[in-house]
CSV table of C-alpha atoms in Angstrom, one decimal:
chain,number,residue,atom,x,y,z
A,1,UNK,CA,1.2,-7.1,6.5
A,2,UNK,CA,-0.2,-6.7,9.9
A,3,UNK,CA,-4.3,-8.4,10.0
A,4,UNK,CA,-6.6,-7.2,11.8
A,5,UNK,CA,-8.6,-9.8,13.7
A,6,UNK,CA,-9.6,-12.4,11.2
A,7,UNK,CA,-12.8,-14.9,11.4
A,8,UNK,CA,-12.7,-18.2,9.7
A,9,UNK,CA,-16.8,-18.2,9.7
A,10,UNK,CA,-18.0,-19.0,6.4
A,11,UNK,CA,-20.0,-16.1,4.8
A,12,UNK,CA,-22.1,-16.3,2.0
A,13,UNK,CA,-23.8,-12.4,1.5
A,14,UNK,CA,-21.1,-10.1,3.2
A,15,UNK,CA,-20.7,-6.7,2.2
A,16,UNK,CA,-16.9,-5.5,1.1
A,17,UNK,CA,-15.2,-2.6,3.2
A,18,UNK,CA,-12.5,-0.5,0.9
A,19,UNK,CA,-10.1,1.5,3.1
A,20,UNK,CA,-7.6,3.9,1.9
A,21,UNK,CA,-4.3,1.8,2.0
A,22,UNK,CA,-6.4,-1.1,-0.8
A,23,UNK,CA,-8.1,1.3,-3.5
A,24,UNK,CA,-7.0,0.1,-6.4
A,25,UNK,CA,-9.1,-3.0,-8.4
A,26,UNK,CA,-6.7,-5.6,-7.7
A,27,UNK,CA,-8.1,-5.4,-4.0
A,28,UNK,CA,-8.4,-9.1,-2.8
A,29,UNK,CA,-11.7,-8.1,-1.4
A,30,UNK,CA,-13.2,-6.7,-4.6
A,31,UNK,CA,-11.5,-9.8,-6.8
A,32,UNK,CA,-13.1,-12.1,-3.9
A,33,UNK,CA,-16.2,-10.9,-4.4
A,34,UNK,CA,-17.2,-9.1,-7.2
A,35,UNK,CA,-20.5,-7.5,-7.4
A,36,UNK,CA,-21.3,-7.9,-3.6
A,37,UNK,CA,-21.8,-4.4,-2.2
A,38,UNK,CA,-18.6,-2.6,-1.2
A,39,UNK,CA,-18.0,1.0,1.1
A,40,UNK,CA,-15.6,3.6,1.3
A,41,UNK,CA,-16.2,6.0,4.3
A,42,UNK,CA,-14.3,9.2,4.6
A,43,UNK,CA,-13.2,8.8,8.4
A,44,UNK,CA,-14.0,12.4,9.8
A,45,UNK,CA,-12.2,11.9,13.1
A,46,UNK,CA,-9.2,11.2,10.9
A,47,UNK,CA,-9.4,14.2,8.3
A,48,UNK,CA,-10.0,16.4,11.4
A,49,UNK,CA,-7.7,15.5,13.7
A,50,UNK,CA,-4.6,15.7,11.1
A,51,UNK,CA,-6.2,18.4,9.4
A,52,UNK,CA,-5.9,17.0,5.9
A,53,UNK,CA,-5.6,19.2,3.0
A,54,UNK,CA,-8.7,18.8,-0.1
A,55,UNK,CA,-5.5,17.2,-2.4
A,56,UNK,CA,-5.1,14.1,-0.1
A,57,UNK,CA,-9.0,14.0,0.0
A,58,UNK,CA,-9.3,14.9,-3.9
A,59,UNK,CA,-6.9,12.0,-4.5
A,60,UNK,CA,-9.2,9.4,-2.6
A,61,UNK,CA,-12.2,10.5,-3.9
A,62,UNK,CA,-10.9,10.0,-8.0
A,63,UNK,CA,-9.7,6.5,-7.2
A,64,UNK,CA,-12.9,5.3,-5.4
A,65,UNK,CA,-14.6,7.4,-8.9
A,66,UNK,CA,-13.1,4.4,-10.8
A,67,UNK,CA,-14.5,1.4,-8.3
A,68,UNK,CA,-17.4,0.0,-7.9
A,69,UNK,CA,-18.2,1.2,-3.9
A,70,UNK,CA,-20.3,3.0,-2.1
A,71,UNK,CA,-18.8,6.6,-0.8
A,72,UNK,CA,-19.3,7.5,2.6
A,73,UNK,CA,-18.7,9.6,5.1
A,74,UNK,CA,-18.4,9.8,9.5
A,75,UNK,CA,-17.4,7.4,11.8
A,76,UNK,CA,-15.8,4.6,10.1
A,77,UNK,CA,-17.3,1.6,11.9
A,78,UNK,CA,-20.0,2.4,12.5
A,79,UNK,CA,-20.9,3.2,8.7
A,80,UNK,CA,-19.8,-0.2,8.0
A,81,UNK,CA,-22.0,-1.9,10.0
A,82,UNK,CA,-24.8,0.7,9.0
A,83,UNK,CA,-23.9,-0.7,5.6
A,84,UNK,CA,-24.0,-4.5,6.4
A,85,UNK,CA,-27.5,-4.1,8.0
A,86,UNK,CA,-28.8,-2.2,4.5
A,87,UNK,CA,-27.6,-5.0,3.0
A,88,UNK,CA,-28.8,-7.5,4.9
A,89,UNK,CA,-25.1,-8.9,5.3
A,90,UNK,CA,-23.7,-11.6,7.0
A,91,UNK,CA,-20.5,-10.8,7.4
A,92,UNK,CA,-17.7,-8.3,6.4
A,93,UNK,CA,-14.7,-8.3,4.1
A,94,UNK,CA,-11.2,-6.3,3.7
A,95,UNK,CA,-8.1,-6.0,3.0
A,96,UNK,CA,-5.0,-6.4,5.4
A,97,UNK,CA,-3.4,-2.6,6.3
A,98,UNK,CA,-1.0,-1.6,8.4
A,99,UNK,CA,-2.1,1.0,9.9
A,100,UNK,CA,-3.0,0.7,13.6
A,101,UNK,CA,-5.5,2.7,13.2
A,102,UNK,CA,-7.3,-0.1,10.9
A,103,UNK,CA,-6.7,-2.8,13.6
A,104,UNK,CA,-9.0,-0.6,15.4
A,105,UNK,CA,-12.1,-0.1,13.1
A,106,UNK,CA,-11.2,-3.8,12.4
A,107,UNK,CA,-11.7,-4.5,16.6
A,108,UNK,CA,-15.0,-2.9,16.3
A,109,UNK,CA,-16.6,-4.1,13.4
A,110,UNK,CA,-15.2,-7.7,14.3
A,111,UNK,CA,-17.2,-7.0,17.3
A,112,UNK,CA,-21.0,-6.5,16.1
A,113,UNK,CA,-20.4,-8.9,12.7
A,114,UNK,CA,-18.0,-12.0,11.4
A,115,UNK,CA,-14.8,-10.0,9.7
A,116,UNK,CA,-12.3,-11.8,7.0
A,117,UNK,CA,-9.3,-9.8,6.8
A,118,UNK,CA,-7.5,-10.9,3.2
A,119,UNK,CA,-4.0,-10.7,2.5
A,120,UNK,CA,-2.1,-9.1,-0.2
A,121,UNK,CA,0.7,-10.1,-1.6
A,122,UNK,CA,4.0,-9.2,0.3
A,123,UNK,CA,6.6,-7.7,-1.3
A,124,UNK,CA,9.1,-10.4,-0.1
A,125,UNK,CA,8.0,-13.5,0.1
A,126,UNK,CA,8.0,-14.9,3.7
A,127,UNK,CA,9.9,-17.3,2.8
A,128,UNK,CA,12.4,-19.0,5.0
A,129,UNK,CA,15.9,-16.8,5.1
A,130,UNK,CA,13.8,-13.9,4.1
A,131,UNK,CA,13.7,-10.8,7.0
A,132,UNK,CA,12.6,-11.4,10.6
A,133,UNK,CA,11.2,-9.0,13.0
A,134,UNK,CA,15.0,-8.4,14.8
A,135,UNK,CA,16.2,-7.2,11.1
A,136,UNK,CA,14.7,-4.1,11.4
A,137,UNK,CA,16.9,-1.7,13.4
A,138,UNK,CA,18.8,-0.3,10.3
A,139,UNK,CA,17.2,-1.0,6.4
A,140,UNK,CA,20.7,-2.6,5.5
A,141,UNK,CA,20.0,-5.6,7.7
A,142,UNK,CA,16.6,-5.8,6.0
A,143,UNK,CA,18.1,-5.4,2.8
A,144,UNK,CA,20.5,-8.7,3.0
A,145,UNK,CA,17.8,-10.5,3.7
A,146,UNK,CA,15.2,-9.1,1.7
A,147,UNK,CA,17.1,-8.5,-1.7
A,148,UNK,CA,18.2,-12.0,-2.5
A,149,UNK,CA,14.7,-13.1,-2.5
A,150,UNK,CA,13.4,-10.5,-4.4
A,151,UNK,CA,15.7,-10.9,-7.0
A,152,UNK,CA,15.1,-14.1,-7.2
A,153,UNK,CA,12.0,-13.3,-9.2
A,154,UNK,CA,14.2,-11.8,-11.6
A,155,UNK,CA,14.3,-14.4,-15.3
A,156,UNK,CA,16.6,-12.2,-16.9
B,1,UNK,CA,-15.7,11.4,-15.6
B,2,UNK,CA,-16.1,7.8,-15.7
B,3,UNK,CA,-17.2,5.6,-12.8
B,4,UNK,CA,-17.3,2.3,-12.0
B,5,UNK,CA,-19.3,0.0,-14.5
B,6,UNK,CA,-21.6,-1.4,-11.7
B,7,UNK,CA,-23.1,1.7,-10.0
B,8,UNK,CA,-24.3,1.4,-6.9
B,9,UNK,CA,-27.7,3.0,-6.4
B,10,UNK,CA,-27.4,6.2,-4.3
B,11,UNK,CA,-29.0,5.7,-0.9
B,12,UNK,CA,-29.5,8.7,1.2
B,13,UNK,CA,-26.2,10.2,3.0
B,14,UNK,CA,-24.2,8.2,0.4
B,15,UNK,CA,-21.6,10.7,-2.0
B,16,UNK,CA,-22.6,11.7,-5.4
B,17,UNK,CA,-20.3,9.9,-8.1
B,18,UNK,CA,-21.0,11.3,-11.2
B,19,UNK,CA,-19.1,14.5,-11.9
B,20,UNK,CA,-19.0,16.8,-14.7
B,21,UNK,CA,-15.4,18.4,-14.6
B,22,UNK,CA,-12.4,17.9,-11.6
B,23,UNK,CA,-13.8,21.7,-11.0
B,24,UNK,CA,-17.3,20.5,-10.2
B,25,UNK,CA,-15.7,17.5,-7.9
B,26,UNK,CA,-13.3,20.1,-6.1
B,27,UNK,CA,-16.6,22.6,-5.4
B,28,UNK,CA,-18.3,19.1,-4.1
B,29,UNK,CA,-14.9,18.4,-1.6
B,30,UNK,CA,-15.1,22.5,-0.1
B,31,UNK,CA,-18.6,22.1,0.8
B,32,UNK,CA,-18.6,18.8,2.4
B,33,UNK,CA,-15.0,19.4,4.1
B,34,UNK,CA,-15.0,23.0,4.4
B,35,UNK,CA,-12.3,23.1,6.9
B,36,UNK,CA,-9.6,20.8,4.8
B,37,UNK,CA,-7.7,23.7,3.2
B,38,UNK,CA,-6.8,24.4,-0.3
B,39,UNK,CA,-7.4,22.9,-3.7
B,40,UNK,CA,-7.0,19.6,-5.7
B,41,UNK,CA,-4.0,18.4,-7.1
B,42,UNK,CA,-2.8,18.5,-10.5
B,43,UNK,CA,-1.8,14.7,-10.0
B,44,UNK,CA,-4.9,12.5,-10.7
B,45,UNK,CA,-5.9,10.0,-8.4
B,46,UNK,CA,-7.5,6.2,-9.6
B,47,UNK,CA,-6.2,3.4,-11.5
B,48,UNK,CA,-6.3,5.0,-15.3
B,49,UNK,CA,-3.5,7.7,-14.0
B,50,UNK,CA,-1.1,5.2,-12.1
B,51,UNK,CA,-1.1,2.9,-15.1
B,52,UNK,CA,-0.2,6.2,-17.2
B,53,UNK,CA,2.5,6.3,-14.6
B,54,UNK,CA,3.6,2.9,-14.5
B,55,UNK,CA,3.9,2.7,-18.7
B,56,UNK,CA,6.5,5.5,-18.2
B,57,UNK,CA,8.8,4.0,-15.3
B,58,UNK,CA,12.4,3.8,-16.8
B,59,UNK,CA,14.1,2.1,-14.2
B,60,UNK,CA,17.7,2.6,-16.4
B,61,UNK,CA,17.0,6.2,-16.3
B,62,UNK,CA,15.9,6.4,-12.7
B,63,UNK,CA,19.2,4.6,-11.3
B,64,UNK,CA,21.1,7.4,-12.9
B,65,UNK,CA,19.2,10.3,-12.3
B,66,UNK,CA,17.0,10.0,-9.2
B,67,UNK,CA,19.0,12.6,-7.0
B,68,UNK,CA,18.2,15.0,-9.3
B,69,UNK,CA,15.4,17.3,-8.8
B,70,UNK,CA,14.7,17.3,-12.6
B,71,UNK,CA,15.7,13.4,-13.0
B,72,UNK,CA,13.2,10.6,-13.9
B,73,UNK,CA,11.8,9.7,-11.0
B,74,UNK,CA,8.0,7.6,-10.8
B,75,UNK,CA,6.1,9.5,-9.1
B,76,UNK,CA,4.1,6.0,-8.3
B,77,UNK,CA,4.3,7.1,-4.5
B,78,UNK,CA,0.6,8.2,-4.0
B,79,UNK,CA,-0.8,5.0,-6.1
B,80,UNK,CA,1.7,2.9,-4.3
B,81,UNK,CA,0.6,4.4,-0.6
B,82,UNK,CA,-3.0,4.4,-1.0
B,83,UNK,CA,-3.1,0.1,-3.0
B,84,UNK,CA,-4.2,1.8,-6.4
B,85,UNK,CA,-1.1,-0.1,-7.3
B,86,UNK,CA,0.5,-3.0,-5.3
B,87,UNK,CA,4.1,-3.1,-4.3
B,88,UNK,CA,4.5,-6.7,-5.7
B,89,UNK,CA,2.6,-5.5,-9.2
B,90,UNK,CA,5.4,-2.6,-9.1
B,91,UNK,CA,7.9,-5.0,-8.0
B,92,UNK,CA,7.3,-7.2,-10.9
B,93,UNK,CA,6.2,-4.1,-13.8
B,94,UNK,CA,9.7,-3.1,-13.1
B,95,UNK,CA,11.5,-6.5,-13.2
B,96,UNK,CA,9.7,-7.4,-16.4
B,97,UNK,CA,11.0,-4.0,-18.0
B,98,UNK,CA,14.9,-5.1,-17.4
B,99,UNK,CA,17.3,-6.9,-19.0
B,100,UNK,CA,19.9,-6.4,-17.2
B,101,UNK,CA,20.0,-6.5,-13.2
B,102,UNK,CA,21.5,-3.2,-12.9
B,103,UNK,CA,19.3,-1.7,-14.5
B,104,UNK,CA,16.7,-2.3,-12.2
B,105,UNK,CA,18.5,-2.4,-8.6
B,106,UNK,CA,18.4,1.6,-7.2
B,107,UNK,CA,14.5,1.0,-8.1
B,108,UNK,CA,13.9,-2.4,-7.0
B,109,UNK,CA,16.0,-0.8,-3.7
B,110,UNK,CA,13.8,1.8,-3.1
B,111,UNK,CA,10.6,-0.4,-3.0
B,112,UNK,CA,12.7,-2.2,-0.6
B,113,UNK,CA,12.6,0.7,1.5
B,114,UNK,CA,8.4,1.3,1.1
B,115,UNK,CA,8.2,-2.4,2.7
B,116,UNK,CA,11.1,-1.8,4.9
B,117,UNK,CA,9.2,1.6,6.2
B,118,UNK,CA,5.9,-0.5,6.9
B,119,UNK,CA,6.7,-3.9,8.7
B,120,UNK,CA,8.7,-1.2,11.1
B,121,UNK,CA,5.4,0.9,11.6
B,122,UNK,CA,3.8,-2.8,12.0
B,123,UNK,CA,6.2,-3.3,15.1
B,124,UNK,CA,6.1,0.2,16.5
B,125,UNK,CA,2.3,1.3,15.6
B,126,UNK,CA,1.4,4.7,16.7
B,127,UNK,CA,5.2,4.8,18.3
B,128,UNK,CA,6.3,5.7,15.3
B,129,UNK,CA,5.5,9.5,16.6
B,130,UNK,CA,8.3,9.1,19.0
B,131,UNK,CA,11.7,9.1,19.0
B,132,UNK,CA,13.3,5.7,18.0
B,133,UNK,CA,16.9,7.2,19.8
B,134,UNK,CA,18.4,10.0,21.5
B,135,UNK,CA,19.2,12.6,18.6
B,136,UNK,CA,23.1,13.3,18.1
B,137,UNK,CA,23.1,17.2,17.4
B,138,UNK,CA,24.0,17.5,20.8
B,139,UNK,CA,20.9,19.2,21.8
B,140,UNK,CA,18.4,18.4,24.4
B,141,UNK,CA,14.8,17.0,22.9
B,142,UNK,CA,13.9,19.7,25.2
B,143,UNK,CA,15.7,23.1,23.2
B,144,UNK,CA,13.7,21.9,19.9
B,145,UNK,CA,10.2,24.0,19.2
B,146,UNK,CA,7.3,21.9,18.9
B,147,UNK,CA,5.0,23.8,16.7
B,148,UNK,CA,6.0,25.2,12.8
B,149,UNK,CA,7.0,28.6,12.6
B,150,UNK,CA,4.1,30.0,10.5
B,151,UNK,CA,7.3,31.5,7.8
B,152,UNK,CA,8.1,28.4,6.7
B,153,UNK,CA,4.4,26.1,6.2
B,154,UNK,CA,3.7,30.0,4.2
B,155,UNK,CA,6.0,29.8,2.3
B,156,UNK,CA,7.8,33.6,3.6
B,157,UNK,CA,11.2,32.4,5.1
B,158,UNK,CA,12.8,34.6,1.8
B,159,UNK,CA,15.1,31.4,1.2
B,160,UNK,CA,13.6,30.5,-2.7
B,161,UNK,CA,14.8,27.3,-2.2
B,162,UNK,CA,12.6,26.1,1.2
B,163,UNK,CA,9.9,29.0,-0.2
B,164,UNK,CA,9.5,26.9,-3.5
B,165,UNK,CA,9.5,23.8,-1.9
B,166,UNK,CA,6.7,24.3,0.7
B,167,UNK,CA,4.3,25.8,-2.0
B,168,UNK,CA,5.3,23.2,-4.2
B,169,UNK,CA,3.9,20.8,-1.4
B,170,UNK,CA,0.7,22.9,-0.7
B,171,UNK,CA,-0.1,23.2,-4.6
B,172,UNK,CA,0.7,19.3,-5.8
B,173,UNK,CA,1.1,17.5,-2.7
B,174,UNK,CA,3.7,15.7,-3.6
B,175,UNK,CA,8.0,16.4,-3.8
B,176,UNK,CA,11.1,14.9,-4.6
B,177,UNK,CA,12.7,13.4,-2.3
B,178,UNK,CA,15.7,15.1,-2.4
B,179,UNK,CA,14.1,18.2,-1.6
B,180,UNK,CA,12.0,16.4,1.2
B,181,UNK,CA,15.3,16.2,2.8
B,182,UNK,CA,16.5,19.5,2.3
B,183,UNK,CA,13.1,20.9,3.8
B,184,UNK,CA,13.3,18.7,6.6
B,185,UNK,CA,17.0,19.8,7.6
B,186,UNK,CA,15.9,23.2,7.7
B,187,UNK,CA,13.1,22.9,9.6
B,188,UNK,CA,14.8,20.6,12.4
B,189,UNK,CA,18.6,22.0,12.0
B,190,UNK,CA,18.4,25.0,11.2
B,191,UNK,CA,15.4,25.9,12.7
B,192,UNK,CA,15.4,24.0,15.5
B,193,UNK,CA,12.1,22.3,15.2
B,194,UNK,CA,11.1,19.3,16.7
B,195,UNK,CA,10.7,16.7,13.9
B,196,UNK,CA,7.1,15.7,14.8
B,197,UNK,CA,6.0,19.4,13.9
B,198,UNK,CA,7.5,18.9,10.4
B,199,UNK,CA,5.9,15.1,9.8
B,200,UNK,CA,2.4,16.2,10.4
B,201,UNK,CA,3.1,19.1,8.1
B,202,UNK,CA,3.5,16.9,5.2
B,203,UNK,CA,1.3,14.5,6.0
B,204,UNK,CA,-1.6,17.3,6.0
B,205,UNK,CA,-0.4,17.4,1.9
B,206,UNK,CA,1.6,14.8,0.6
B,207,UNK,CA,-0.3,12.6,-1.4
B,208,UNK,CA,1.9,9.5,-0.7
B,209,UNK,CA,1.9,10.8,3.0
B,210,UNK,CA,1.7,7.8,6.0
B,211,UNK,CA,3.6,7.2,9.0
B,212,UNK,CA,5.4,5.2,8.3
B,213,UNK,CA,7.7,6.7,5.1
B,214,UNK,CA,7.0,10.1,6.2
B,215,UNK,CA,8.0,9.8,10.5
B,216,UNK,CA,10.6,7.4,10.0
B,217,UNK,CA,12.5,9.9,6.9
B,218,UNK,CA,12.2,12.7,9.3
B,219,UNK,CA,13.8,10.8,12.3
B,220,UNK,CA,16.6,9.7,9.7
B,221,UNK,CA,17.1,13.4,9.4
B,222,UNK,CA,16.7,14.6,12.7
B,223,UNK,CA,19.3,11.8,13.9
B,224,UNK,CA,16.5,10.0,15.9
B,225,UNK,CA,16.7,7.4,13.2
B,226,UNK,CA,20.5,7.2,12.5
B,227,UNK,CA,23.6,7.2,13.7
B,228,UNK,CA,24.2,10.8,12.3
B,229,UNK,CA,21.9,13.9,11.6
B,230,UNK,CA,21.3,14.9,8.0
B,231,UNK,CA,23.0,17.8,6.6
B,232,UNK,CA,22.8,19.8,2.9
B,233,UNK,CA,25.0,22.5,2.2
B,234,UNK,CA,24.4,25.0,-0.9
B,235,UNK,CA,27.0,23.5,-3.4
B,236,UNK,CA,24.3,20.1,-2.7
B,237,UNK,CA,21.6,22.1,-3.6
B,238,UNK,CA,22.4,23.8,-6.3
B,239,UNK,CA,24.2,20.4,-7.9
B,240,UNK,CA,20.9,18.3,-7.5
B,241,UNK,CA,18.5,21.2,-7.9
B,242,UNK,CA,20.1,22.5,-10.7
B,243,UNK,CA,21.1,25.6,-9.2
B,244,UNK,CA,18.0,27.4,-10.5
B,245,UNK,CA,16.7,28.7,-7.2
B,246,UNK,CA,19.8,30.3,-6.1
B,247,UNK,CA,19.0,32.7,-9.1
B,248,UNK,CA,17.1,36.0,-8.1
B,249,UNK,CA,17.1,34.4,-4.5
B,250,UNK,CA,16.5,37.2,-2.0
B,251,UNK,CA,19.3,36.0,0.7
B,252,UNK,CA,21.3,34.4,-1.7
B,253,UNK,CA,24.1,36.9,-0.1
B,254,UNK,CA,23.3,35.6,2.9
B,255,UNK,CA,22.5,32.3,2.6
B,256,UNK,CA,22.7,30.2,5.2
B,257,UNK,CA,23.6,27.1,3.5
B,258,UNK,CA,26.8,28.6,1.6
B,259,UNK,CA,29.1,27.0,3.8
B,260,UNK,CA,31.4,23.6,4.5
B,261,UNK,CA,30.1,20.7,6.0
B,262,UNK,CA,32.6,21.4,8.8
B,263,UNK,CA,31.1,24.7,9.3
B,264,UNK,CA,27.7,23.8,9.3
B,265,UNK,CA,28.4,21.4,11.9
B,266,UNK,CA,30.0,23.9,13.9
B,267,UNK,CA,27.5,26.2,14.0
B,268,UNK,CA,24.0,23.7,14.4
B,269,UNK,CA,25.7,21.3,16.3
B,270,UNK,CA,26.6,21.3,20.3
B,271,UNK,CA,28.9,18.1,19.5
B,272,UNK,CA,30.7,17.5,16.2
B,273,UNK,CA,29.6,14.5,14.3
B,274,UNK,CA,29.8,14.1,10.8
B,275,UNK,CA,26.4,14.5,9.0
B,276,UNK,CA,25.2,12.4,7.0
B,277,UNK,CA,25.3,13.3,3.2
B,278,UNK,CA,23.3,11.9,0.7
């Protein structure tokens, strides 16, 4: 998984921000830290600009129903950092996505407050022989290198 | 509806949680989004529904069937895109559900190609809109329209097949992936639409829709993303979709997918290459 920028500084109040690629209770940030405050914020610029349907936001919504966040809504960062100040936070925490558009948010959160950016677990371990950044022009070269280790999980 | 055990106190411009019905939630969704069209799915978001979904995985079954419209398929794509459910945790549900290794391998595969999709959209991040490689068909970039012909997102082209397959998408937000294929062939081959046009379609609705799976499957089809464009013909879609909406279809005299391989390639293609069939 791709981080966003990642802090080392140690934080011992931060609030926890859920994004829509992490909403499910094994989220390292909620198992991290449990009953610090965490947010959700429906990113407007997003829903707008690909003109989401009310299914795709329906969806969200019922998963966040079953986690213990804070629902939101406008511009994503600066939300968060609305939400750290209301909580007297000293820091934020998430969860590692992909999506470039959460390196972003990420960029400008990281750059008003300290942001950890938590991993979670790969899919194939990256693990020496597993798949490198060149095996990804066709899935099949992926797939030599990514099958034998995921197999090996296999105790059958 | 239940919600999380440790409520956080409402502060002002914070969302209501407490719902009485999925009705009263949906009326809550049209007045703050009013512009996001339609209703909510019949497929249940949150971590109660995935695990419903999970307890039901046969991976035997799957391996055998998954082609087929009507086969056993997960339907863990939306959990699995949005982290309600981690690929590892799937990885692993589905390993310790086998005895055998074959069993388990088309599944364990197509996980394979949920991570595959995503360290690529790591590398390429919003490049993934573009065109990986020149497209095959023999046509300019240039001669393909770049918005959707209005027919087709309604749901009006009189072909039941692509008609039940886009209101299928705008009711549940969510299709097989066989007919995600078939859709996308018409829209790019037969059509002549550029790929882009259909990806942001579907990502408007499906509920498993990012970049990454959805761009990357359409540029497989369009031949952006493979050494060959994708092709269906009819006797494909009536063996995998049972055949069921060839019945009563309008053009089904006219069809434009009753033909050979050879002869679809004849007549969408400038050059000759073999399609890709899958």
């Amino acid at each position: 998984m791709t981080a966003a920028p990642m802090t080392a500084t140690p934080m011992n109040s931060p609030i926890l921000w859920i994004h829509g690629a992490a909403l499910g209770p094994a989220n390292p940030a909620l198992v991290a830290w449990p009953g610090r405050p965490a947010v959700f914020v429906f990113d407007d610029a997003l829903i707008a600009g690909s003109a989401l349907s009310l299914k795709r936001l329906g969806f969200l919504y019922e998963c966040l129903l079953e986690l213990p966040v804070t629902i939101r809504r406008g511009d994503v960062a600066s939300e968060v950092l609305a939400f750290a100040a209301r909580h007297q936070a000293d820091g934020v925490v998430t969860t590692a996505a992909v999506d470039p558009r959460f390196r972003q948010l990420g960029q400008a959160i990281a750059a008003r407050v300290p942001l950890t950016v938590l991993p979670v677990e790969p899919f194939v371990a990256p693990e020496a022989g597993g798949p490198q950044p060149g095996d990804l022009g066709r899935f099949s070269r992926y797939w030599r290198r990514a099958e034998p280790l995921v197999w090996q999980r296999f105790k059958g | 509806m239940q919600s999380g055990d440790s409520l956080p106190e409402l502060a002002p411009g914070d969302l209501p949680r407490q719902f009485t019905s999925r009705a009263a939630l949906q009326q809550h969704l049209q007045q703050l989004f009013p512009s996001a069209s339609g209703a909510l799915s019949p497929i249940v978001g949150g971590w109660a529904a995935a695990q419903e979904r999970l307890a039901a995985v046969d991976p035997g079954a799957y391996g055998r069937s998954r082609n087929h419209l009507a086969g056993a398929v997960t339907h863990l794509s939306p959990y699995i895109r949005h982290g309600v459910l981690g690929l590892a945790a799937v990885r692993d549900a589905v390993l310790g559900r086998i005895t055998r290794r074959p069993e388990g391998e088309k599944l364990v595969n197509e996980l394979g190609w949920r991570d595959y999709w995503q360290r690529l959209w790591g590398q390429l991040g919003d490049g993934i809109w573009d065109d990986q490689e020149p497209l095959k068909t023999g046509h300019p970039a240039s001669s393909y329209a770049s918005e959707l012909p209005a027919d087709i997102a309604g749901g009006s082209t009189g072909l039941a097949c692509m008609d039940a397959f886009a209101a299928e998408l705008r009711a549940t937000g969510w299709l097989h992936n066989h007919a995600r294929m078939w859709l996308a062939a018409y829209v790019v081959h037969w059509r002549r639409v550029r790929w882009q046009a259909g990806a942001r379609w579907f990502l408007q609705h499906l509920l498993d829709g990012d970049p990454a799976s959805n761009n990357l499957s359409w540029q497989w089809v369009a031949s952006s993303f493979s050494h060959k464009p994708y092709l269906f013909n009819r006797a494909n879609l009536e063996r995998f979709g049972a055949g069921h909406h060839c019945q009563g279809c309008p053009a089904a005299r006219r069809c434009p997918f009753d033909a050979s391989y050879e002869a679809l390639e004849q007549r969408l293609f400038a050059v000759t290459p073999t399609p890709r069939r899958r």
